[in-house]
Short mmCIF file of N, CA and C and ligand atoms in Angstrom, two decimals:
data_model
loop_
_atom_site.label_atom_id
_atom_site.label_comp_id
_atom_site.label_asym_id
_atom_site.label_seq_id
_atom_site.Cartn_x
_atom_site.Cartn_y
_atom_site.Cartn_z
N MET A 1 122.08 78.53 53.49
CA MET A 1 123.35 78.01 53.13
C MET A 1 123.75 77.02 54.09
N SER A 2 124.47 76.08 53.86
CA SER A 2 125.24 75.17 55.10
C SER A 2 126.59 75.71 55.21
N ASP A 3 126.98 75.34 56.34
CA ASP A 3 128.29 75.88 56.90
C ASP A 3 129.33 75.94 55.96
N ASP A 4 129.61 74.97 55.22
CA ASP A 4 130.78 74.71 54.38
C ASP A 4 130.74 75.06 53.25
N ALA A 5 129.67 76.10 53.04
CA ALA A 5 129.36 77.03 51.66
C ALA A 5 128.99 78.32 52.13
N VAL A 6 129.76 78.80 53.13
CA VAL A 6 129.63 80.21 53.50
C VAL A 6 130.22 81.14 52.43
N GLU A 7 129.65 82.17 52.01
CA GLU A 7 130.23 82.73 50.90
C GLU A 7 130.93 83.97 51.65
N PRO A 8 132.19 84.06 51.48
CA PRO A 8 132.96 85.29 52.02
C PRO A 8 132.79 86.71 51.26
N VAL A 9 132.52 87.87 52.07
CA VAL A 9 132.28 89.30 51.33
C VAL A 9 133.26 90.17 51.71
N LYS A 10 133.15 91.38 51.28
CA LYS A 10 133.99 92.46 51.97
C LYS A 10 133.31 93.20 52.92
N LEU A 11 133.94 93.88 53.77
CA LEU A 11 133.16 94.93 54.72
C LEU A 11 132.74 95.79 54.03
N PRO A 12 131.49 96.67 54.15
CA PRO A 12 131.05 97.71 53.37
C PRO A 12 131.77 98.72 53.81
N ASP A 13 132.15 99.54 52.53
CA ASP A 13 133.06 100.82 52.74
C ASP A 13 132.50 102.00 53.49
N LYS A 14 132.37 101.84 54.19
CA LYS A 14 131.48 102.81 55.39
C LYS A 14 132.03 102.68 56.77
N GLN A 15 131.39 103.75 57.61
CA GLN A 15 131.84 103.43 58.94
C GLN A 15 130.75 102.60 59.68
N PRO A 16 131.08 101.64 60.67
CA PRO A 16 130.11 100.86 61.21
C PRO A 16 129.55 101.63 62.61
N ALA A 17 128.16 101.57 62.73
CA ALA A 17 127.74 102.29 64.10
C ALA A 17 128.53 101.59 65.16
N LEU A 18 128.68 100.26 65.08
CA LEU A 18 129.13 99.69 66.41
C LEU A 18 130.31 98.37 65.73
N ARG A 19 131.03 98.51 66.59
CA ARG A 19 131.99 97.05 66.27
C ARG A 19 132.57 96.44 67.75
N VAL A 20 132.35 95.21 68.07
CA VAL A 20 132.64 94.37 68.99
C VAL A 20 132.79 93.12 69.10
N MET A 21 133.59 92.27 70.19
CA MET A 21 134.03 91.27 69.86
C MET A 21 133.35 90.40 71.17
N PRO A 22 132.43 89.36 70.90
CA PRO A 22 131.65 88.64 71.82
C PRO A 22 132.75 87.81 72.81
N MET A 23 132.35 87.75 73.72
CA MET A 23 133.07 87.14 75.04
C MET A 23 132.50 85.77 75.26
N PRO A 24 133.51 85.05 76.02
CA PRO A 24 132.63 83.59 76.40
C PRO A 24 131.23 83.66 77.23
N ALA A 25 130.90 84.74 77.95
CA ALA A 25 129.77 84.60 78.40
C ALA A 25 128.56 84.75 77.48
N ASP A 26 128.86 85.43 76.06
CA ASP A 26 127.51 85.39 75.26
C ASP A 26 127.33 84.16 74.36
N VAL A 27 127.93 83.18 74.82
CA VAL A 27 127.37 81.77 74.00
C VAL A 27 126.39 81.16 74.57
N ASN A 28 125.58 80.22 73.71
CA ASN A 28 124.53 79.68 74.29
C ASN A 28 124.93 77.99 74.49
N PRO A 29 124.17 76.99 74.90
CA PRO A 29 124.92 75.86 75.21
C PRO A 29 125.39 75.33 74.14
N ALA A 30 125.22 75.50 72.82
CA ALA A 30 125.84 74.88 71.48
C ALA A 30 127.49 75.34 71.38
N GLY A 31 127.62 76.42 71.90
CA GLY A 31 128.89 77.04 71.70
C GLY A 31 128.99 78.12 71.02
N ASP A 32 127.72 78.51 70.04
CA ASP A 32 127.93 79.74 69.48
C ASP A 32 127.38 81.00 70.00
N VAL A 33 127.64 82.26 69.54
CA VAL A 33 126.85 83.57 70.18
C VAL A 33 125.47 83.29 70.12
N PHE A 34 125.12 83.82 71.45
CA PHE A 34 123.33 83.59 71.73
C PHE A 34 122.97 84.67 71.04
N GLY A 35 121.76 84.22 70.30
CA GLY A 35 121.13 85.14 69.36
C GLY A 35 120.86 86.53 70.25
N GLY A 36 120.37 86.41 71.34
CA GLY A 36 119.74 87.65 72.09
C GLY A 36 120.86 88.49 72.09
N TRP A 37 122.08 88.25 72.32
CA TRP A 37 122.90 89.17 72.36
C TRP A 37 123.42 89.82 70.92
N ILE A 38 123.52 89.05 69.74
CA ILE A 38 123.20 89.90 68.60
C ILE A 38 121.80 90.89 68.66
N MET A 39 120.86 90.32 68.89
CA MET A 39 119.57 91.55 68.94
C MET A 39 119.82 92.53 69.67
N ALA A 40 120.51 92.45 70.89
CA ALA A 40 120.61 93.74 71.67
C ALA A 40 121.49 94.73 70.91
N MET A 41 122.64 94.13 70.44
CA MET A 41 123.34 94.86 69.76
C MET A 41 123.02 95.51 68.35
N VAL A 42 122.14 94.67 67.62
CA VAL A 42 121.66 95.34 66.78
C VAL A 42 120.66 96.64 66.76
N ASP A 43 119.88 96.30 68.03
CA ASP A 43 119.19 97.38 68.34
C ASP A 43 119.79 98.82 68.86
N ILE A 44 121.02 98.40 69.32
CA ILE A 44 121.85 99.58 69.79
C ILE A 44 122.49 100.22 68.72
N ALA A 45 123.06 99.21 67.64
CA ALA A 45 123.48 100.03 66.70
C ALA A 45 122.51 100.65 65.63
N GLY A 46 121.27 100.22 65.70
CA GLY A 46 120.05 100.75 64.95
C GLY A 46 119.63 102.18 65.69
N ALA A 47 119.93 102.26 66.65
CA ALA A 47 119.12 103.51 67.58
C ALA A 47 120.23 104.55 67.42
N ILE A 48 121.44 104.23 67.05
CA ILE A 48 122.27 105.54 66.87
C ILE A 48 122.31 106.57 65.73
N PRO A 49 121.70 106.05 64.48
CA PRO A 49 121.51 106.73 63.39
C PRO A 49 120.04 107.41 63.47
N ALA A 50 119.34 106.36 64.27
CA ALA A 50 117.83 107.19 64.56
C ALA A 50 117.85 108.24 65.58
N HIS A 51 118.80 107.99 66.44
CA HIS A 51 118.96 109.14 67.71
C HIS A 51 119.45 110.61 66.93
N ARG A 52 120.64 110.12 65.84
CA ARG A 52 121.05 111.17 65.38
C ARG A 52 119.67 112.07 64.44
N ARG A 53 119.21 111.37 63.63
CA ARG A 53 118.16 112.20 62.74
C ARG A 53 117.16 112.53 63.45
N ALA A 54 116.94 111.90 64.67
CA ALA A 54 115.57 112.41 65.43
C ALA A 54 115.96 113.67 66.20
N ARG A 55 117.42 113.91 66.64
CA ARG A 55 117.92 115.06 67.28
C ARG A 55 117.26 114.96 68.86
N CYS A 56 116.64 113.87 69.33
CA CYS A 56 116.15 113.55 70.66
C CYS A 56 116.22 112.30 71.21
N ARG A 57 115.70 111.93 72.06
CA ARG A 57 115.82 110.15 72.58
C ARG A 57 114.76 109.54 71.83
N THR A 58 115.10 108.22 71.33
CA THR A 58 114.08 107.42 70.49
C THR A 58 113.84 106.26 71.34
N ALA A 59 112.91 105.48 71.11
CA ALA A 59 112.56 103.98 71.77
C ALA A 59 112.40 103.15 70.33
N THR A 60 112.67 101.95 70.83
CA THR A 60 112.51 101.07 69.32
C THR A 60 110.73 100.33 69.74
N VAL A 61 110.14 100.87 68.70
CA VAL A 61 108.51 100.42 68.86
C VAL A 61 108.58 99.06 68.14
N ALA A 62 109.33 98.68 66.95
CA ALA A 62 109.28 97.38 66.24
C ALA A 62 110.43 96.97 65.64
N VAL A 63 110.31 95.41 65.81
CA VAL A 63 111.86 94.69 64.83
C VAL A 63 110.90 94.39 63.82
N ASN A 64 111.06 94.75 62.77
CA ASN A 64 110.17 94.59 61.43
C ASN A 64 110.72 93.18 60.83
N SER A 65 111.94 92.70 60.96
CA SER A 65 112.55 91.83 60.39
C SER A 65 113.94 91.33 61.10
N PHE A 66 114.39 90.19 61.14
CA PHE A 66 115.50 89.80 61.71
C PHE A 66 115.76 88.44 61.07
N VAL A 67 117.10 88.52 60.55
CA VAL A 67 117.42 87.18 59.69
C VAL A 67 118.84 86.83 60.33
N PHE A 68 118.89 85.72 60.75
CA PHE A 68 120.53 85.16 61.23
C PHE A 68 120.84 84.15 60.08
N LYS A 69 121.85 84.85 59.33
CA LYS A 69 122.19 83.84 58.34
C LYS A 69 123.36 83.10 58.50
N GLN A 70 124.16 83.49 59.38
CA GLN A 70 125.09 82.34 59.77
C GLN A 70 125.68 82.64 61.36
N PRO A 71 126.20 81.71 61.98
CA PRO A 71 126.26 81.76 63.51
C PRO A 71 127.53 82.84 63.68
N VAL A 72 127.47 83.24 65.09
CA VAL A 72 128.86 84.01 65.30
C VAL A 72 129.54 83.29 66.55
N SER A 73 130.68 83.60 66.40
CA SER A 73 131.62 82.61 67.37
C SER A 73 132.45 83.67 68.18
N VAL A 74 132.83 83.29 69.48
CA VAL A 74 133.47 84.08 70.37
C VAL A 74 134.67 84.27 69.65
N GLY A 75 135.30 85.21 69.63
CA GLY A 75 136.71 85.64 68.76
C GLY A 75 136.34 86.70 67.68
N ASP A 76 135.26 86.54 67.09
CA ASP A 76 134.75 86.98 65.71
C ASP A 76 134.91 88.35 66.28
N LEU A 77 135.38 89.24 65.24
CA LEU A 77 135.01 90.72 65.43
C LEU A 77 133.97 91.09 64.68
N VAL A 78 132.93 91.44 65.33
CA VAL A 78 131.56 91.84 64.63
C VAL A 78 131.24 93.26 64.47
N SER A 79 131.05 93.70 63.11
CA SER A 79 130.45 95.08 62.79
C SER A 79 129.03 95.19 62.43
N PHE A 80 128.85 96.25 62.85
CA PHE A 80 127.31 96.27 62.90
C PHE A 80 127.06 97.83 61.94
N TYR A 81 126.57 97.83 60.73
CA TYR A 81 126.19 98.81 59.69
C TYR A 81 125.00 99.16 59.85
N ALA A 82 124.59 100.40 60.08
CA ALA A 82 123.05 101.17 60.47
C ALA A 82 123.01 102.20 59.47
N GLU A 83 121.93 101.95 58.80
CA GLU A 83 121.52 103.33 58.04
C GLU A 83 120.07 103.54 57.84
N VAL A 84 119.69 104.94 57.89
CA VAL A 84 118.17 105.02 58.09
C VAL A 84 117.60 104.98 56.59
N VAL A 85 116.52 103.89 56.72
CA VAL A 85 115.88 103.81 55.20
C VAL A 85 114.79 104.50 55.26
N SER A 86 114.08 104.97 55.93
CA SER A 86 112.73 105.96 55.98
C SER A 86 112.56 106.81 57.24
N VAL A 87 111.75 107.78 57.09
CA VAL A 87 111.42 108.62 57.96
C VAL A 87 109.80 109.07 58.05
N GLY A 88 109.18 108.81 58.79
CA GLY A 88 107.87 108.95 59.14
C GLY A 88 107.64 110.19 59.77
N ARG A 89 106.12 110.48 60.28
CA ARG A 89 105.87 111.69 61.00
C ARG A 89 106.77 111.58 62.39
N THR A 90 106.73 110.15 63.41
CA THR A 90 107.20 110.46 64.54
C THR A 90 108.37 109.26 64.46
N SER A 91 108.52 108.42 63.47
CA SER A 91 109.18 107.25 63.26
C SER A 91 110.36 107.21 62.41
N ILE A 92 111.15 106.35 62.65
CA ILE A 92 112.46 106.14 61.83
C ILE A 92 112.80 105.00 61.79
N THR A 93 112.81 104.40 60.38
CA THR A 93 113.29 103.03 60.31
C THR A 93 114.97 102.66 59.88
N VAL A 94 114.88 101.99 60.21
CA VAL A 94 116.62 101.67 60.19
C VAL A 94 117.16 100.06 59.73
N ASP A 95 118.00 100.13 58.45
CA ASP A 95 118.36 98.87 58.34
C ASP A 95 119.98 98.59 58.92
N VAL A 96 119.98 97.49 59.73
CA VAL A 96 121.13 96.99 60.39
C VAL A 96 121.52 95.85 59.45
N GLU A 97 122.99 95.74 59.01
CA GLU A 97 123.75 94.62 58.55
C GLU A 97 124.91 94.33 59.13
N VAL A 98 125.00 93.00 59.44
CA VAL A 98 125.93 92.72 60.64
C VAL A 98 126.96 91.78 59.99
N TYR A 99 128.39 91.92 60.10
CA TYR A 99 129.32 91.11 59.54
C TYR A 99 130.48 90.56 60.58
N ALA A 100 130.72 89.50 60.34
CA ALA A 100 131.78 89.16 61.56
C ALA A 100 132.89 88.86 60.58
N GLU A 101 134.21 89.19 61.09
CA GLU A 101 135.54 88.84 60.57
C GLU A 101 135.97 87.80 61.59
N ARG A 102 136.43 86.62 60.69
CA ARG A 102 136.82 85.73 61.57
C ARG A 102 138.35 85.19 61.37
N ASP A 103 139.02 84.69 62.06
CA ASP A 103 140.37 83.89 61.88
C ASP A 103 141.66 84.85 61.57
N PRO A 104 141.85 85.59 62.56
CA PRO A 104 143.02 86.81 62.14
C PRO A 104 144.12 86.23 61.17
N GLU A 105 144.29 85.08 61.30
CA GLU A 105 145.73 84.47 60.58
C GLU A 105 145.26 84.19 59.26
N ASN A 106 143.92 83.94 58.91
CA ASN A 106 143.58 83.80 57.38
C ASN A 106 142.19 84.52 57.51
N PRO A 107 142.15 85.83 57.40
CA PRO A 107 140.96 86.46 57.84
C PRO A 107 139.83 86.29 56.58
N VAL A 108 138.65 85.99 57.00
CA VAL A 108 137.52 86.04 55.95
C VAL A 108 136.56 86.98 56.57
N VAL A 109 135.36 87.65 55.94
CA VAL A 109 134.41 88.40 56.47
C VAL A 109 133.22 87.70 55.90
N VAL A 110 132.11 87.27 56.70
CA VAL A 110 131.09 86.55 56.45
C VAL A 110 129.91 87.72 56.96
N LYS A 111 128.73 87.70 56.26
CA LYS A 111 127.46 88.26 56.57
C LYS A 111 126.91 87.62 57.63
N VAL A 112 126.55 88.02 58.84
CA VAL A 112 125.84 87.09 59.86
C VAL A 112 124.34 87.27 60.06
N THR A 113 123.93 88.65 59.96
CA THR A 113 122.79 89.07 60.21
C THR A 113 122.02 90.30 59.33
N GLU A 114 120.80 90.40 59.09
CA GLU A 114 120.34 91.65 58.52
C GLU A 114 119.00 91.90 59.42
N ALA A 115 118.78 92.95 59.67
CA ALA A 115 117.51 93.33 60.19
C ALA A 115 116.90 94.82 60.08
N THR A 116 115.68 94.99 60.31
CA THR A 116 115.05 96.38 60.01
C THR A 116 114.19 96.50 61.42
N LEU A 117 114.63 97.53 62.05
CA LEU A 117 113.82 98.36 63.28
C LEU A 117 113.21 99.61 62.86
N THR A 118 112.12 99.86 63.96
CA THR A 118 111.41 101.17 63.77
C THR A 118 111.71 101.73 65.20
N TYR A 119 112.11 102.93 65.30
CA TYR A 119 112.20 103.88 66.17
C TYR A 119 111.35 104.94 66.42
N VAL A 120 110.75 105.21 67.34
CA VAL A 120 109.97 106.27 67.56
C VAL A 120 110.74 107.59 68.22
N ALA A 121 110.54 108.95 67.80
CA ALA A 121 111.21 109.98 68.60
C ALA A 121 110.29 110.36 69.74
N LEU A 122 111.00 110.72 70.91
CA LEU A 122 110.09 110.89 72.09
C LEU A 122 110.77 112.32 72.72
N ASP A 123 109.59 112.85 73.41
CA ASP A 123 110.18 114.15 74.11
C ASP A 123 110.47 113.69 75.64
N ASP A 124 110.82 114.92 76.31
CA ASP A 124 111.36 114.51 77.56
C ASP A 124 110.75 113.64 78.57
N LYS A 125 109.32 113.39 78.28
CA LYS A 125 108.14 113.00 79.04
C LYS A 125 108.07 111.71 78.56
N GLY A 126 108.58 111.26 77.45
CA GLY A 126 108.64 109.74 76.86
C GLY A 126 107.56 109.97 76.01
N ARG A 127 106.74 110.95 75.69
CA ARG A 127 105.61 110.98 74.56
C ARG A 127 106.46 111.14 72.97
N LYS A 128 105.69 110.42 72.18
CA LYS A 128 105.91 110.53 70.55
C LYS A 128 105.90 111.80 70.30
N ARG A 129 106.87 112.28 69.41
CA ARG A 129 106.95 113.65 69.12
C ARG A 129 107.36 113.69 67.64
N PRO A 130 107.06 114.67 66.72
CA PRO A 130 107.54 114.56 65.37
C PRO A 130 108.87 114.48 65.20
N VAL A 131 109.53 113.82 64.13
CA VAL A 131 111.12 114.02 64.05
C VAL A 131 111.09 115.40 63.26
N PRO A 132 112.21 115.97 63.38
CA PRO A 132 112.11 117.57 63.02
C PRO A 132 112.67 117.08 61.46
N PRO A 133 112.72 118.22 60.54
CA PRO A 133 112.99 118.23 59.32
C PRO A 133 114.92 117.78 59.23
N ALA A 134 115.02 117.31 58.15
CA ALA A 134 116.57 116.90 58.06
C ALA A 134 117.25 118.02 57.84
C1 COA B 201 106.79 104.32 71.14
C2 COA B 201 105.48 104.85 71.96
C3 COA B 201 105.70 105.95 72.54
C4 COA B 201 104.70 104.89 70.49
O1 COA B 201 103.46 105.37 70.87
P1 COA B 201 102.15 104.85 70.40
O2 COA B 201 101.09 105.68 70.67
O3 COA B 201 101.87 103.18 70.38
O4 COA B 201 102.34 105.40 68.77
P2 COA B 201 101.77 105.39 67.25
O5 COA B 201 100.68 103.76 67.17
O6 COA B 201 101.05 106.38 66.83
O7 COA B 201 103.12 105.05 66.54
C5 COA B 201 104.06 106.00 66.35
C6 COA B 201 104.91 105.65 65.42
O8 COA B 201 105.48 104.32 65.24
C7 COA B 201 105.10 103.62 64.14
N1 COA B 201 104.72 102.28 64.49
C8 COA B 201 103.98 101.53 65.58
N2 COA B 201 104.26 100.46 65.50
C9 COA B 201 104.69 99.83 64.68
C10 COA B 201 104.83 98.77 64.22
N3 COA B 201 104.54 97.47 64.61
N4 COA B 201 105.89 98.70 62.85
C11 COA B 201 106.42 99.70 62.49
N5 COA B 201 106.20 101.12 62.90
C12 COA B 201 105.05 101.28 63.77
C13 COA B 201 103.72 104.05 63.53
O9 COA B 201 103.70 103.73 62.30
C14 COA B 201 104.02 105.63 63.91
O10 COA B 201 104.71 106.25 62.77
P3 COA B 201 104.69 107.74 61.87
O11 COA B 201 104.51 108.58 63.09
O12 COA B 201 105.83 108.01 61.73
O13 COA B 201 103.65 107.53 61.37
C15 COA B 201 104.78 103.62 72.73
O14 COA B 201 104.41 102.77 71.79
C16 COA B 201 105.77 102.90 73.49
O15 COA B 201 106.06 103.81 74.34
N6 COA B 201 106.20 101.82 73.37
C17 COA B 201 107.42 101.23 74.32
C18 COA B 201 108.63 101.46 73.57
C19 COA B 201 109.93 100.82 74.55
O16 COA B 201 109.72 100.81 75.46
N7 COA B 201 110.88 100.33 73.75
C20 COA B 201 111.71 99.49 74.04
C21 COA B 201 111.83 98.12 74.05
S1 COA B 201 111.64 97.18 75.48
#
């Protein structure tokens, strides 16, 4: 979709795992927020429900998919919604959806990123361990 055809949406009616505003240090040479900043925040946001479900430390084992749908700008308020979508023996897979709220004088919400990541439950020695029953 081109920039002038961005479809405004509503924020999901649930609590975000993370909400943060990128700073000028987070931009790429073109002036948009650097994709690696968004990836780091997505990893942090996804780890929160994974950690709660695992009831122990977790490590990211895979980024299964990652789509940057729209650029993010300095001053956008960026919300990361993370939800466990499947649980295996030692792994937990989480969907993360990212929305930007722009232009406080004329507010608009845009979905900017979708990602799916898998985390592995770890024991205190860093070895994989079974996810406990829910
Ligand atoms: C996480 C880690 C302990 C897993 O050990 P491992 O012996 O490779 O584990 P396995 O291959 O048995 O996989 C463990 C689980 O992860 C899943 N998994 C592994 N690779 C995967 C992939 N590419 N995509 C999706 N799931 C994957 C497996 O299906 C398994 O899930 P299950 O037990 O629910 O069936 C090990 O790979 C590790 O330490 N990785 C580094 C983690 C890290 O540092 N992350 C931070 C990023 S810098």
